[in-house]
Amino acid sequence: MRVDMQTLYLVVPLAPLFGAIVAGLFGRLVGRTGAHVVTIAGVAVSFIASVLVFQDVLAGHTFNGTIYTWMTLGDLRFEVGFLIDALTAMMMLVVTFVSLMVHVYTIGYMHDDPGYQRFFSYISLFTFSMLMLVMSNNFLQLFFGWEAVGLVSYLLIGFWYTKETAIYANLKAFLVNRVGDFGFILGIGLVLAHFGSLDYATVFAKAPSLASETITLWPDTPWMLMSVIGILLFIGAMGKSAQFPLHVWLPDSMEGPTPISALIHAATMVTAGIFMVARMSPLYELSDTALSFIMVIGAITALFMGFLGMVQNDIKRVVAYSTLSQLGYMTVALGASAYSVAVFHLMTHAFFKALLFLAAGSVIIAMHHNQDIRYMGGLKKYMPITWVTSLIGSLALIGTPFLSGFYSKESIIEAAKMSHLPGAGFAYFAVLAGVFVTAFYSFRMYFLVFHGKERFHQGHGHGNEPDAHHGHDGPPHETPWVVTGPLLALALPSLAIGYMTIEPMLFGDFFGRAIYVADRHPVMHELNQEFHGAMEMGLHALATLPFWLAVAGVGLSAFFYLKRPDIPAAIAQRFSFLHRMLLNKYWFDELYSWVFAKGARALGGSLWRRGDQNVIDGFFVNGSAHLVERFSRLVRAFQSGYIYHYAFAMLIGVFALVTWFARLN
Amino acid sequence: MLNNLLSLVIWVPILAGVVVLVTGSDRNAALARWVALAGALLGLIVALPLVTGFDTTTPAMQFVENAAWIPAFNIHYHLGVDGISMPLILLNSFVTVLVVIAGWQVIQDKVAQYMAAFLIMSGLINGVFAALDGILFYVFFEAMLIPLYLIIGVWGGPNRVYAAFKFFLYTLLGSFLMLVSMIYLYFQSGGSFDIQTWHTTTLGMTAQTLMFFAFLLAFGVKVPMWPVHTWLPDAHVEAPTGGSVVLAAITLKVGAYGFLRFILPILPDASHELTWLVVTLSLIAVVYIGLVALVQADMKKLIAYSSIAHMGFVTLGFFMFNPLGLEGGLVQMISHGFVSAALFLCIGVMYDRLHSRQIKDYGGLASRMPVFAALFMLFAMANSGLPATSGFVGEFMVIMAASKVNFWFAFVAATTLITGAAYTLWMYKRVVFGSVTNPHVEEMSDINPREILLLGVLAVLVLAMGLYPKPFTDVMHVSVVDLLAHVARSKLP
């Protein structure tokens, strides 16, 4: 039985890899239908296998073992292996399920694209990489998966490689992520240096004994080793999970096709950082400094990225800023030692955010690839399924009681409230205020798209995707079943998954030993005290502040965008500086491009011209050559001038002389 | 036959080169090409038993041949390989086949001489890696410059003469002091030119320090280390594609190899004492050169600077004095052999079609050459050190090794994650992505089967080494541990 399970573990990542290879290398051979059949079959097999693994884990079986040895150096071994426990099994389910939905959806969304096979190959390759990341039992493989999902994200953001904005965005995404990876690999380096292993089990077992170890990074200032490791690893998470100040790549990643925005830039890849910190809970629990840092970063991201969502007019960018903000929520939960809450929100968010993105994609198809919500409106009656599912997604997002997002978000707010770490007060304020902001921007978009006046015949805006501007005639109509089917399939968990799973996931022993919380961080314990069942929690919430903040947000957006559209315009005028600040995303892009991109090139240019060309070559190399030249004018008459003559002569001379000496003896 | 394996590895390519010179002429270029290919393949085939017959459990020299050459000075024709030199011989023999195929159509002028130069150089370089006698090493070390000098000077670009001179003088001047050191070692060791005897010769600190600088100059120029690196970009820009491939993939490794065969084991005390110097120069190479690479407009220059930065990792790894760092440096050498060869071949593919190496002349290649774009992407990623490619393995090992020694070494070295990706992918973006702006790009055809073969083989190797580097480190490990044990022992009198 156990051996069979191991085969199953292998099937989970390898089935999508197989699909990716077939669609990628033999795309022309298998054709468009062949490409989507083989990749969907691969992911479906992977999903079914994940379900079986999940059941096996529920039955109490976990696994930690090696697949093959990557490299050995004496006693030091680097391996590729799997760790299968509740955390992994849950991630596997989420990844394969959302991926399957996105694969099906892609048939409709990419229908007319010439890169059809390539796209299927990439998303299957992504599924493989993401699975390798979550199933890893060591830091090396984690880093493999980490960078591999980054690569596929790069390839997919730049999928339309002739579009200048897309290839700018994908380079930016890769480089910003590399900044995070820079911290990440240094963290891994310190782990190896101090633990002598990259194996999770070994490292976690040894961690308590190094809890009070310090390292000196700067003369006379000892640092707690665990804080340094924790913060360095978290810098990696800040890149991948787009936390402030490494958040700048995620909004631009919307240049990629919508299915991957749902799969990679909402549901799975961007949550890798959250998953990583939860996985490393035995390390993070040893450092309050690192946890505080995480909580503050998360709080900044949750609130300030939410503000930006309020002024966006591109339907995908609104959802993107919402994703940033929700990732901030998860990060706050991590900082409060409520790892299971973070992972819980990761799961519910994966469903409703994938739903929102795919619904946005459905709208984009109907709008002939115009993404500007100012030119939509009234779509409710033309696209009933998209409308209903969008409404479900938005309600789940803003934390409507009994919907999935409510349970996870409410738990995060409570966790932040109960944390005693420095920064917890600010975090609590941020996540609370964020509720209002989230409700406002979500329903601003919802009302502008589905309600109000029909504005899609007015302007043409700019088609953001290459095959824009075809067939603008006729009223918009509902998208085909390959698009609406996944919407419905994602709407169900968006409604019910929170209600169904909050008890086992947060307060039961579902995670078991996969997540470790130290006794001095009793947040989960306190949450448990107040929890009296999912139904109770929903009813109770109707009388609490977050609920009314959400209601206020929805109400205000309804008033602004359905009744009095002149008011937001007036506010934008009145507070034009604030408005411009939000429109320009706090000028982070300008700052980074000026300091880093331009700065590095200026520095490189001056090192090249001053250092290499003027000093080294100009003064030393050519300078000495000129000196020699002046001298050699004197003796020039004797020289042929061909350097290889001299070299040959010298060699022959050496040989002859040496041989002659030898004979002499 | 097995007794003379290393001699075969050295002399088969050289003889093949002579045969090419004799049989081929401009009138019969086809014959020269086929004879050269046969010679290169034969050279690779005779090198294969080095792998299959290699004993990974012993640090001792294997396939040893020893015969008196010049008895008066106790100079021997002494050959042998260990886990450090064997992989390099294989790499060299393999790359020789590649460059012969790479020059198949492009070189139409003096074909026989061109092919012969590469074959002879291949044999001489194998000699460098196999020599266990100081003088024998020196002869091969200097002799290999000549074919390379001719390759750049005869088949090179418009400014080839300046580049060839610069290259030749730079590297030749560096090695004169090495010869002096060798003669000093000859006397100190009681009249021996045997390198392994030198490994156990006691030396005072002053002597060690002086010789350290002599060897550092000789090998540092070859690596090349900052600030004696400026010959490399010039040489690359002027060299024909094959010349660049050999230059990057092989000759740079000769310099790094010298560190392991001479500097570390012969001068352990000076090496420890002057670690700060080499580490500083290596880290400058990583950061400074990485930034310089960012602003290059010429693709070959860009990859040349990238080579220098990558070789900085090699020397950094060596001077971490632990197996992880040293083997990381060696793995990086092999990997860089594959990746830089592939990148120069990619640039060659583009140059053959458009006759420009300027990034600005390209753009939108993906639309015209999808297969090429995919392969080029793989190599660009390998150059950026993406996991699952060979480029990651060495960088990862060296960063890990550096974290053990000093966090800040690792910190500076790891910036390559950002700069390496920045200069490589920014170039890739401008060349391959985007819409076609140059009408000549519109006429470019995708790569032909010969080019697919070249790049495909390298792609497989890059991925194989990234996914499963164990066979490589298994070969090296025992020799590296033995070397480190040597380095740990003081040789002060």
PDB file of N, CA and C in Angstrom, chain B residues 347-392:
ATOM      1  N   ILE B 347      25.242  33.592 -30.890  1.00  0.00           N
ATOM      2  CA  ILE B 347      25.596  34.874 -31.508  1.00  0.00           C
ATOM      3  C   ILE B 347      26.118  34.634 -32.915  1.00  0.00           C
ATOM      4  N   GLY B 348      26.887  33.529 -33.083  1.00  0.00           N
ATOM      5  CA  GLY B 348      27.380  33.178 -34.408  1.00  0.00           C
ATOM      6  C   GLY B 348      26.235  32.937 -35.383  1.00  0.00           C
ATOM      7  N   VAL B 349      25.209  32.228 -34.909  1.00  0.00           N
ATOM      8  CA  VAL B 349      24.042  31.953 -35.752  1.00  0.00           C
ATOM      9  C   VAL B 349      23.440  33.266 -36.255  1.00  0.00           C
ATOM     10  N   MET B 350      23.314  34.226 -35.348  1.00  0.00           N
ATOM     11  CA  MET B 350      22.715  35.505 -35.747  1.00  0.00           C
ATOM     12  C   MET B 350      23.652  36.278 -36.661  1.00  0.00           C
ATOM     13  N   TYR B 351      24.938  36.245 -36.308  1.00  0.00           N
ATOM     14  CA  TYR B 351      25.916  37.011 -37.098  1.00  0.00           C
ATOM     15  C   TYR B 351      25.980  36.490 -38.532  1.00  0.00           C
ATOM     16  N   ASP B 352      25.939  35.166 -38.681  1.00  0.00           N
ATOM     17  CA  ASP B 352      26.002  34.587 -40.025  1.00  0.00           C
ATOM     18  C   ASP B 352      24.859  35.070 -40.901  1.00  0.00           C
ATOM     19  N   ARG B 353      23.737  35.422 -40.286  1.00  0.00           N
ATOM     20  CA  ARG B 353      22.572  35.833 -41.079  1.00  0.00           C
ATOM     21  C   ARG B 353      22.521  37.335 -41.310  1.00  0.00           C
ATOM     22  N   LEU B 354      22.899  38.091 -40.281  1.00  0.00           N
ATOM     23  CA  LEU B 354      22.712  39.548 -40.366  1.00  0.00           C
ATOM     24  C   LEU B 354      24.032  40.315 -40.425  1.00  0.00           C
ATOM     25  N   HIS B 355      25.124  39.641 -40.137  1.00  0.00           N
ATOM     26  CA  HIS B 355      26.451  40.260 -40.132  1.00  0.00           C
ATOM     27  C   HIS B 355      26.535  41.456 -39.206  1.00  0.00           C
ATOM     28  N   SER B 356      25.902  41.309 -38.054  1.00  0.00           N
ATOM     29  CA  SER B 356      26.033  42.346 -37.029  1.00  0.00           C
ATOM     30  C   SER B 356      25.965  41.680 -35.670  1.00  0.00           C
ATOM     31  N   ARG B 357      26.720  42.252 -34.741  1.00  0.00           N
ATOM     32  CA  ARG B 357      26.638  41.767 -33.371  1.00  0.00           C
ATOM     33  C   ARG B 357      26.007  42.820 -32.482  1.00  0.00           C
ATOM     34  N   GLN B 358      25.559  43.918 -33.079  1.00  0.00           N
ATOM     35  CA  GLN B 358      24.982  45.000 -32.295  1.00  0.00           C
ATOM     36  C   GLN B 358      23.559  44.647 -31.890  1.00  0.00           C
ATOM     37  N   ILE B 359      23.290  44.806 -30.595  1.00  0.00           N
ATOM     38  CA  ILE B 359      21.962  44.464 -30.103  1.00  0.00           C
ATOM     39  C   ILE B 359      20.896  45.280 -30.824  1.00  0.00           C
ATOM     40  N   LYS B 360      21.205  46.543 -31.109  1.00  0.00           N
ATOM     41  CA  LYS B 360      20.174  47.423 -31.665  1.00  0.00           C
ATOM     42  C   LYS B 360      19.762  47.035 -33.079  1.00  0.00           C
ATOM     43  N   ASP B 361      20.577  46.239 -33.756  1.00  0.00           N
ATOM     44  CA  ASP B 361      20.201  45.832 -35.109  1.00  0.00           C
ATOM     45  C   ASP B 361      19.184  44.705 -35.108  1.00  0.00           C
ATOM     46  N   TYR B 362      18.916  44.158 -33.937  1.00  0.00           N
ATOM     47  CA  TYR B 362      17.998  43.027 -33.886  1.00  0.00           C
ATOM     48  C   TYR B 362      16.669  43.443 -33.265  1.00  0.00           C
ATOM     49  N   GLY B 363      15.903  42.459 -32.820  1.00  0.00           N
ATOM     50  CA  GLY B 363      14.576  42.711 -32.254  1.00  0.00           C
ATOM     51  C   GLY B 363      13.550  41.906 -33.018  1.00  0.00           C
ATOM     52  N   GLY B 364      12.735  41.175 -32.293  1.00  0.00           N
ATOM     53  CA  GLY B 364      11.664  40.420 -32.932  1.00  0.00           C
ATOM     54  C   GLY B 364      12.078  39.104 -33.559  1.00  0.00           C
ATOM     55  N   LEU B 365      13.234  38.585 -33.153  1.00  0.00           N
ATOM     56  CA  LEU B 365      13.692  37.321 -33.730  1.00  0.00           C
ATOM     57  C   LEU B 365      12.726  36.175 -33.478  1.00  0.00           C
ATOM     58  N   ALA B 366      12.005  36.252 -32.350  1.00  0.00           N
ATOM     59  CA  ALA B 366      11.106  35.150 -32.001  1.00  0.00           C
ATOM     60  C   ALA B 366      10.091  34.893 -33.108  1.00  0.00           C
ATOM     61  N   SER B 367       9.697  35.955 -33.808  1.00  0.00           N
ATOM     62  CA  SER B 367       8.709  35.765 -34.866  1.00  0.00           C
ATOM     63  C   SER B 367       9.313  35.023 -36.053  1.00  0.00           C
ATOM     64  N   ARG B 368      10.582  35.282 -36.307  1.00  0.00           N
ATOM     65  CA  ARG B 368      11.201  34.691 -37.496  1.00  0.00           C
ATOM     66  C   ARG B 368      11.896  33.370 -37.194  1.00  0.00           C
ATOM     67  N   MET B 369      12.437  33.217 -36.014  1.00  0.00           N
ATOM     68  CA  MET B 369      13.258  32.036 -35.691  1.00  0.00           C
ATOM     69  C   MET B 369      12.801  31.411 -34.367  1.00  0.00           C
ATOM     70  N   PRO B 370      11.611  30.821 -34.335  1.00  0.00           N
ATOM     71  CA  PRO B 370      11.085  30.327 -33.053  1.00  0.00           C
ATOM     72  C   PRO B 370      11.955  29.226 -32.410  1.00  0.00           C
ATOM     73  N   VAL B 371      12.475  28.320 -33.217  1.00  0.00           N
ATOM     74  CA  VAL B 371      13.272  27.236 -32.634  1.00  0.00           C
ATOM     75  C   VAL B 371      14.536  27.813 -32.012  1.00  0.00           C
ATOM     76  N   PHE B 372      15.159  28.714 -32.758  1.00  0.00           N
ATOM     77  CA  PHE B 372      16.353  29.363 -32.232  1.00  0.00           C
ATOM     78  C   PHE B 372      16.028  30.129 -30.956  1.00  0.00           C
ATOM     79  N   ALA B 373      14.917  30.844 -30.970  1.00  0.00           N
ATOM     80  CA  ALA B 373      14.545  31.652 -29.808  1.00  0.00           C
ATOM     81  C   ALA B 373      14.386  30.773 -28.570  1.00  0.00           C
ATOM     82  N   ALA B 374      13.805  29.593 -28.751  1.00  0.00           N
ATOM     83  CA  ALA B 374      13.601  28.697 -27.609  1.00  0.00           C
ATOM     84  C   ALA B 374      14.940  28.222 -27.051  1.00  0.00           C
ATOM     85  N   LEU B 375      15.846  27.812 -27.954  1.00  0.00           N
ATOM     86  CA  LEU B 375      17.149  27.335 -27.483  1.00  0.00           C
ATOM     87  C   LEU B 375      17.943  28.468 -26.831  1.00  0.00           C
ATOM     88  N   PHE B 376      17.885  29.629 -27.464  1.00  0.00           N
ATOM     89  CA  PHE B 376      18.610  30.791 -26.945  1.00  0.00           C
ATOM     90  C   PHE B 376      18.079  31.136 -25.555  1.00  0.00           C
ATOM     91  N   MET B 377      16.778  31.001 -25.372  1.00  0.00           N
ATOM     92  CA  MET B 377      16.173  31.270 -24.065  1.00  0.00           C
ATOM     93  C   MET B 377      16.752  30.324 -23.005  1.00  0.00           C
ATOM     94  N   LEU B 378      16.870  29.061 -23.371  1.00  0.00           N
ATOM     95  CA  LEU B 378      17.418  28.096 -22.415  1.00  0.00           C
ATOM     96  C   LEU B 378      18.825  28.514 -21.986  1.00  0.00           C
ATOM     97  N   PHE B 379      19.646  28.897 -22.964  1.00  0.00           N
ATOM     98  CA  PHE B 379      21.025  29.242 -22.618  1.00  0.00           C
ATOM     99  C   PHE B 379      21.098  30.570 -21.862  1.00  0.00           C
ATOM    100  N   ALA B 380      20.204  31.484 -22.211  1.00  0.00           N
ATOM    101  CA  ALA B 380      20.168  32.750 -21.473  1.00  0.00           C
ATOM    102  C   ALA B 380      19.812  32.488 -20.013  1.00  0.00           C
ATOM    103  N   MET B 381      18.857  31.592 -19.810  1.00  0.00           N
ATOM    104  CA  MET B 381      18.468  31.257 -18.445  1.00  0.00           C
ATOM    105  C   MET B 381      19.607  30.546 -17.713  1.00  0.00           C
ATOM    106  N   ALA B 382      20.304  29.671 -18.429  1.00  0.00           N
ATOM    107  CA  ALA B 382      21.436  28.987 -17.809  1.00  0.00           C
ATOM    108  C   ALA B 382      22.497  30.009 -17.416  1.00  0.00           C
ATOM    109  N   ASN B 383      22.677  31.015 -18.258  1.00  0.00           N
ATOM    110  CA  ASN B 383      23.661  32.055 -17.949  1.00  0.00           C
ATOM    111  C   ASN B 383      23.216  32.886 -16.748  1.00  0.00           C
ATOM    112  N   SER B 384      21.895  32.992 -16.550  1.00  0.00           N
ATOM    113  CA  SER B 384      21.382  33.703 -15.378  1.00  0.00           C
ATOM    114  C   SER B 384      21.347  32.810 -14.148  1.00  0.00           C
ATOM    115  N   GLY B 385      21.818  31.583 -14.279  1.00  0.00           N
ATOM    116  CA  GLY B 385      21.884  30.702 -13.113  1.00  0.00           C
ATOM    117  C   GLY B 385      20.544  30.161 -12.671  1.00  0.00           C
ATOM    118  N   LEU B 386      19.689  29.814 -13.624  1.00  0.00           N
ATOM    119  CA  LEU B 386      18.386  29.270 -13.238  1.00  0.00           C
ATOM    120  C   LEU B 386      18.542  27.811 -12.804  1.00  0.00           C
ATOM    121  N   PRO B 387      17.920  27.439 -11.684  1.00  0.00           N
ATOM    122  CA  PRO B 387      17.993  26.043 -11.262  1.00  0.00           C
ATOM    123  C   PRO B 387      17.486  25.107 -12.353  1.00  0.00           C
ATOM    124  N   ALA B 388      18.019  23.881 -12.330  1.00  0.00           N
ATOM    125  CA  ALA B 388      17.755  22.850 -13.335  1.00  0.00           C
ATOM    126  C   ALA B 388      18.568  23.089 -14.604  1.00  0.00           C
ATOM    127  N   THR B 389      19.358  24.155 -14.646  1.00  0.00           N
ATOM    128  CA  THR B 389      20.369  24.273 -15.689  1.00  0.00           C
ATOM    129  C   THR B 389      21.733  24.180 -15.004  1.00  0.00           C
ATOM    130  N   SER B 390      22.749  23.872 -15.805  1.00  0.00           N
ATOM    131  CA  SER B 390      24.075  23.698 -15.215  1.00  0.00           C
ATOM    132  C   SER B 390      24.575  24.995 -14.584  1.00  0.00           C
ATOM    133  N   GLY B 391      24.116  26.135 -15.102  1.00  0.00           N
ATOM    134  CA  GLY B 391      24.608  27.418 -14.608  1.00  0.00           C
ATOM    135  C   GLY B 391      24.303  27.644 -13.140  1.00  0.00           C
ATOM    136  N   PHE B 392      23.249  26.988 -12.661  1.00  0.00           N
ATOM    137  CA  PHE B 392      22.864  27.163 -11.269  1.00  0.00           C
ATOM    138  C   PHE B 392      23.816  26.432 -10.325  1.00  0.00           C
TER     139      PHE B 392
END
